[in-house]
CSV table of C-alpha atoms in Angstrom, one decimal:
chain,number,residue,atom,x,y,z
A,1456,ASP,CA,5.2,3.4,0.1
A,1457,SER,CA,8.2,5.8,0.6
A,1458,ARG,CA,8.1,9.0,3.1
A,1459,ALA,CA,10.0,12.5,2.8
A,1460,VAL,CA,10.9,14.1,6.0
A,1461,LEU,CA,12.7,17.5,6.3
A,1462,GLY,CA,15.3,17.9,9.1
A,1463,THR,CA,15.2,21.8,10.1
A,1464,LYS,CA,16.5,23.8,12.9
A,1465,SER,CA,14.1,25.0,15.7
A,1466,ASP,CA,14.2,28.2,17.5
A,1467,ASP,CA,16.7,26.6,20.0
A,1468,ASP,CA,19.0,25.4,17.3
A,1469,SER,CA,17.9,21.8,17.7
A,1470,ILE,CA,17.0,19.5,14.7
A,1471,MET,CA,13.2,18.7,14.4
A,1472,ALA,CA,11.5,16.7,11.8
A,1473,ILE,CA,8.7,18.1,9.5
A,1474,GLN,CA,7.0,15.4,7.4
A,1475,LEU,CA,6.7,16.5,3.8
A,1476,THR,CA,4.5,13.8,2.3
A,1477,ILE,CA,1.5,11.5,3.2
A,1478,ASP,CA,1.9,7.7,3.3
A,1479,LEU,CA,-0.7,6.6,0.4
A,1480,LYS,CA,-1.8,3.5,2.3
A,1481,PRO,CA,-4.9,1.6,0.9
A,1482,ASN,CA,-6.9,2.4,4.1
A,1483,LEU,CA,-6.7,6.2,3.7
A,1484,PRO,CA,-10.4,7.4,3.1
A,1485,GLN,CA,-9.9,8.8,-0.5
A,1486,GLU,CA,-7.6,5.9,-1.6
A,1487,GLU,CA,-9.9,3.3,-0.3
A,1488,GLU,CA,-13.0,5.1,-1.8
A,1489,ARG,CA,-11.3,5.2,-5.2
A,1490,ILE,CA,-10.3,1.4,-5.0
A,1491,LYS,CA,-13.8,0.2,-4.1
A,1492,GLN,CA,-15.3,2.3,-6.8
A,1493,CYS,CA,-13.2,0.3,-9.2
A,1494,LYS,CA,-14.4,-3.1,-7.6
A,1495,GLY,CA,-11.1,-3.5,-5.7
A,1496,ARG,CA,-11.2,-4.8,-2.1
A,1497,VAL,CA,-9.2,-3.3,0.8
A,1498,PHE,CA,-8.7,-5.2,4.1
A,1499,ALA,CA,-6.1,-6.5,6.6
A,1500,LEU,CA,-5.3,-10.2,7.2
A,1501,GLN,CA,-5.8,-11.3,10.9
A,1502,ASP,CA,-2.1,-12.0,11.6
A,1503,GLU,CA,-1.2,-8.4,10.5
A,1504,PRO,CA,-4.4,-6.3,11.5
A,1505,ASP,CA,-2.3,-2.9,10.9
A,1506,VAL,CA,-1.4,-3.6,7.4
A,1507,TYR,CA,-4.2,-3.0,4.8
A,1508,ARG,CA,-3.6,-4.5,1.5
A,1509,VAL,CA,-5.5,-4.3,-2.0
A,1510,TRP,CA,-7.0,-7.4,-3.4
A,1511,LEU,CA,-8.8,-8.3,-6.5
A,1512,PRO,CA,-12.6,-8.6,-6.8
A,1513,TYR,CA,-12.9,-12.3,-6.6
A,1514,ASP,CA,-9.5,-13.4,-5.6
A,1515,ASN,CA,-7.4,-13.0,-2.4
A,1516,SER,CA,-4.5,-11.8,-4.3
A,1517,PRO,CA,-2.0,-10.1,-4.8
A,1518,GLY,CA,-2.5,-8.3,-1.3
A,1519,LEU,CA,-0.6,-4.9,-2.2
A,1520,ALA,CA,0.0,-2.8,0.7
A,1521,MET,CA,0.0,0.6,-1.1
A,1522,ALA,CA,-2.7,2.5,-2.9
A,1523,ARG,CA,-0.4,3.8,-5.7
A,1524,ALA,CA,2.4,2.0,-7.5
A,1525,PHE,CA,4.4,1.7,-10.6
A,1526,GLY,CA,3.6,-1.7,-12.3
A,1527,ASP,CA,1.4,-4.0,-10.3
A,1528,PHE,CA,-0.8,-4.4,-13.5
A,1529,CYS,CA,-3.2,-6.7,-12.2
A,1530,LEU,CA,-4.6,-4.0,-10.1
A,1531,LYS,CA,-4.7,-1.0,-12.2
A,1532,ARG,CA,-8.3,-1.7,-13.4
A,1533,PHE,CA,-9.2,-2.0,-9.6
A,1534,GLY,CA,-8.2,1.4,-8.2
A,1535,VAL,CA,-4.5,1.2,-7.9
A,1536,ILE,CA,-2.9,4.2,-9.8
A,1537,ALA,CA,0.7,5.6,-10.4
A,1538,VAL,CA,-0.3,9.3,-10.4
A,1539,PRO,CA,1.7,11.1,-7.6
A,1540,GLU,CA,0.5,13.8,-5.3
A,1541,VAL,CA,2.9,16.8,-5.9
A,1542,SER,CA,3.7,19.5,-3.3
A,1543,HIS,CA,6.1,22.3,-3.0
A,1544,ARG,CA,8.0,23.9,-0.2
A,1545,HIS,CA,10.2,26.9,0.1
A,1546,LEU,CA,13.5,26.0,1.6
A,1547,THR,CA,15.0,28.4,4.2
A,1548,GLU,CA,18.3,28.7,5.9
A,1549,ARG,CA,16.9,26.6,8.8
A,1550,ASP,CA,16.5,23.7,6.6
A,1551,GLN,CA,19.3,21.1,6.6
A,1552,PHE,CA,18.4,17.9,5.0
A,1553,ILE,CA,15.6,15.6,3.6
A,1554,ILE,CA,15.3,12.1,4.1
A,1555,LEU,CA,13.5,9.9,1.7
A,1556,ALA,CA,13.1,6.3,2.8
A,1557,THR,CA,10.8,3.3,2.2
A,1558,ASP,CA,8.2,1.9,4.7
A,1559,GLY,CA,10.6,-0.5,6.1
A,1560,ILE,CA,12.3,2.5,7.9
A,1561,TRP,CA,9.2,4.2,9.2
A,1562,ASP,CA,7.4,1.1,10.5
A,1563,VAL,CA,9.9,0.8,13.2
A,1564,LEU,CA,11.3,4.4,13.5
A,1565,SER,CA,9.5,7.6,13.9
A,1566,ASN,CA,10.2,10.9,12.1
A,1567,GLU,CA,11.9,12.3,15.0
A,1568,GLN,CA,14.3,9.2,15.6
A,1569,VAL,CA,15.2,9.2,11.8
A,1570,VAL,CA,16.1,12.7,11.8
A,1571,GLU,CA,18.1,12.6,15.2
A,1572,ILE,CA,20.1,9.3,13.7
A,1573,ALA,CA,20.9,11.3,10.6
A,1574,SER,CA,21.9,14.5,12.2
A,1575,SER,CA,24.1,12.5,14.6
A,1576,ALA,CA,25.9,10.5,12.2
A,1577,SER,CA,29.8,10.6,12.1
A,1578,SER,CA,29.8,12.1,8.5
A,1579,ARG,CA,27.3,12.9,5.9
A,1580,PRO,CA,28.2,10.2,3.4
A,1581,PHE,CA,27.4,7.6,6.3
A,1582,ALA,CA,24.1,9.2,7.4
A,1583,ALA,CA,22.0,6.9,5.4
A,1584,LYS,CA,23.7,3.9,6.4
A,1585,ALA,CA,23.4,4.8,10.0
A,1586,VAL,CA,19.5,5.2,9.6
A,1587,VAL,CA,19.3,1.7,7.7
A,1588,GLU,CA,21.4,0.0,10.5
A,1589,ALA,CA,19.2,1.5,13.3
A,1590,ALA,CA,16.1,0.4,11.5
A,1591,VAL,CA,17.3,-3.4,10.8
A,1592,GLN,CA,18.1,-3.4,14.6
A,1593,ALA,CA,14.7,-2.1,15.5
A,1594,TRP,CA,13.0,-4.7,13.4
A,1595,LYS,CA,14.9,-7.7,15.2
A,1596,CYS,CA,14.1,-6.2,18.6
A,1597,LYS,CA,10.1,-5.4,17.9
A,1598,TYR,CA,9.5,-8.3,15.4
A,1599,PRO,CA,11.9,-10.9,16.3
A,1600,THR,CA,9.7,-13.6,14.4
A,1601,SER,CA,9.3,-11.6,11.3
A,1602,LYS,CA,11.7,-10.9,8.4
A,1603,VAL,CA,13.1,-7.5,8.1
A,1604,ASP,CA,11.4,-5.2,5.4
A,1605,ASP,CA,13.0,-3.5,2.8
A,1606,CYS,CA,15.2,-0.6,4.2
A,1607,ALA,CA,16.4,1.9,1.7
A,1608,VAL,CA,17.3,5.6,2.5
A,1609,VAL,CA,18.4,8.6,0.6
A,1610,CYS,CA,19.7,11.6,2.5
A,1611,LEU,CA,19.9,14.8,0.6
A,1612,TYR,CA,21.5,17.8,2.2
A,1613,VAL,CA,20.1,21.3,1.3
A,1614,ASP,CA,21.7,23.6,3.8
A,1615,LYS,CA,24.4,24.8,1.3
A,1616,PHE,CA,21.7,25.3,-1.6
A,1617,CYS,CA,18.8,27.0,0.2
A,1618,ASP,CA,20.4,30.5,0.5
A,1619,ILE,CA,22.1,30.6,-2.9
A,1620,PRO,CA,20.8,33.7,-4.8
A,1621,GLU,CA,18.5,32.7,-7.6
A,1622,PRO,CA,19.7,33.8,-11.2
A,1623,LYS,CA,17.6,35.1,-13.7
A,1624,GLN,CA,15.3,32.6,-15.4
A,1625,LYS,CA,17.4,32.6,-18.6
A,1626,ASP,CA,20.7,32.2,-16.9
A,1627,LEU,CA,20.1,28.8,-15.3
A,1628,SER,CA,18.4,25.6,-16.8
A,1629,ILE,CA,18.7,22.2,-15.1
A,1630,GLU,CA,18.3,18.9,-17.1
A,1631,ARG,CA,18.9,15.3,-16.9
A,1632,GLN,CA,21.6,14.2,-19.1
A,1633,LYS,CA,24.5,11.7,-19.5
A,1634,SER,CA,28.0,12.5,-19.7
A,1635,GLN,CA,31.3,10.7,-19.9
A,1636,GLY,CA,31.5,10.4,-16.0
A,1637,GLY,CA,27.8,8.7,-16.0
A,1638,PRO,CA,24.5,10.0,-15.5
A,1639,GLY,CA,24.0,13.2,-13.5
A,1640,TYR,CA,22.4,16.4,-13.0
A,1641,LEU,CA,23.9,19.0,-15.4
A,1642,CYS,CA,23.7,22.5,-14.7
A,1643,ARG,CA,23.9,25.0,-17.7
A,1644,LEU,CA,25.2,28.4,-16.7
A,1645,GLU,CA,25.0,31.1,-19.4
A,1646,THR,CA,26.7,33.6,-17.1
A,1647,ASP,CA,29.2,33.3,-14.3
A,1648,SER,CA,26.9,35.0,-11.7
A,1649,ALA,CA,25.4,31.7,-10.6
A,1650,VAL,CA,28.8,30.1,-9.9
A,1651,GLU,CA,30.0,33.0,-8.2
A,1652,GLY,CA,27.1,33.1,-6.0
A,1653,MET,CA,27.6,29.5,-5.0
A,1654,GLN,CA,31.4,30.3,-4.0
A,1655,MET,CA,30.5,33.3,-2.2
A,1656,LYS,CA,28.2,31.1,0.0
A,1657,GLY,CA,30.8,28.8,0.9
A,1658,LEU,CA,30.3,26.1,-1.8
A,1659,PRO,CA,33.5,25.5,-3.8
A,1660,LEU,CA,32.8,24.8,-7.4
A,1661,GLN,CA,34.8,21.5,-7.1
A,1662,GLN,CA,31.9,20.3,-4.5
A,1663,ILE,CA,29.1,20.9,-6.9
A,1664,PRO,CA,28.5,17.5,-8.7
A,1665,ALA,CA,28.5,17.5,-12.5
A,1666,ILE,CA,28.4,21.2,-13.0
A,1667,VAL,CA,28.4,22.3,-16.6
A,1668,VAL,CA,29.5,25.8,-17.6
A,1669,GLU,CA,28.5,27.0,-21.2
A,1670,GLN,CA,31.4,28.6,-22.8
A,1671,ASN,CA,31.9,29.3,-26.5
A,1672,ASN,CA,28.7,27.5,-27.2
A,1673,GLY,CA,30.1,24.4,-25.7
A,1674,LEU,CA,29.5,22.4,-22.5
A,1675,ALA,CA,32.6,21.9,-20.3
A,1676,PRO,CA,31.9,19.3,-17.7
A,1677,VAL,CA,33.6,19.8,-14.3
A,1678,GLU,CA,33.7,16.8,-12.3
A,1679,PRO,CA,34.5,16.7,-8.5
A,1680,PRO,CA,37.8,15.3,-7.5
A,1681,LEU,CA,38.0,11.8,-6.2
A,1682,ALA,CA,39.4,13.2,-2.8
A,1683,SER,CA,36.1,14.9,-2.2
A,1684,CYS,CA,34.2,11.6,-2.1
A,1685,PRO,CA,35.4,9.7,0.9
A,1686,VAL,CA,35.1,5.8,0.5
A,1687,ASN,CA,35.7,3.4,3.3
A,1688,GLU,CA,36.9,0.3,1.4
A,1689,GLU,CA,37.0,-2.1,4.5
A,1690,ASN,CA,33.3,-1.1,5.3
A,1691,ASP,CA,31.8,-1.4,1.9
A,1692,TRP,CA,28.0,-2.1,2.0
A,1693,GLU,CA,24.8,-1.8,-0.1
A,1694,ALA,CA,21.8,0.2,1.0
A,1695,LEU,CA,19.4,-2.6,0.0
A,1696,GLU,CA,21.3,-5.4,1.5
A,1697,GLY,CA,18.6,-5.8,4.1
A,1698,ILE,CA,15.8,-6.5,1.6
A,1699,ALA,CA,14.0,-9.6,2.8
A,1700,ARG,CA,10.3,-9.4,1.4
A,1701,VAL,CA,8.2,-7.3,-0.9
A,1702,ASN,CA,5.0,-5.4,-0.4
A,1703,SER,CA,2.9,-8.0,-2.2
A,1704,LEU,CA,1.9,-11.5,-1.3
A,1705,VAL,CA,1.6,-12.6,-4.8
A,1706,ASN,CA,4.0,-15.7,-5.7
A,1707,LEU,CA,5.6,-15.0,-9.1
A,1708,PRO,CA,6.3,-18.1,-11.3
A,1709,ARG,CA,9.9,-19.6,-11.4
A,1710,PHE,CA,11.2,-21.1,-14.7
A,1711,PRO,CA,14.2,-23.2,-15.1
A,1712,PRO,CA,17.4,-21.9,-16.8
A,1713,GLY,CA,17.2,-22.3,-20.5
A,1714,ASP,CA,13.2,-22.3,-20.6
A,1715,LYS,CA,12.0,-19.9,-23.4
A,1716,ARG,CA,9.2,-18.4,-21.0
A,1717,SER,CA,12.1,-17.2,-18.8
A,1718,GLY,CA,13.7,-15.1,-21.4
A,1719,GLY,CA,17.1,-16.9,-20.7
């Protein structure tokens, strides 16, 4: 139920929004057709006519508000799948950042509003926080009697990477690994050309997180200094602190502490 939106510069140098993904809601024609072919049902409740949900064939549960999901195993035989739709886009020097956010954001803020809030943030590390705070406030104003939906945001800046010259295919390989500093993307460079290219484009090596340069057949991790990661301890926060409900109406059983069924 998340959406990706690109913030890019227009001809007049202002920031505009380009939606990169499609919200895979149950009422989309192709999604609804697949669910109904699998004997699932799709309809909205009277008190929320704009929110279509997936229901079991002979039971008004669980009421899942998305057509594709991990988990939700009770609906796997009735049309809810976990296969993503994959698309590709070539980044240009105009592209600035990508916003990935849950539907709690998009239910109350438009693509243009989110991009404007992120681009106007006081600093990049606080762009996601600014979007979450604006969405929570919008929920309270638009739906004062409802609980705030989950609001989670990731802001990925691409303006310093899109114009880096691509090394040869054998020069660069990216893999997901774990290092002493914790999980991160490790970039193995068999030559120095890619690193020099990054530095020539204004990206110091210290600002590249978890870069691993292969030297003498070994991996030497280069971690960014702590000074390059500003943290405001007085205003510490969590991006998921606004979670108040889930996208399913099913009630999960609760077990008392010590009950063998609870796994405790």
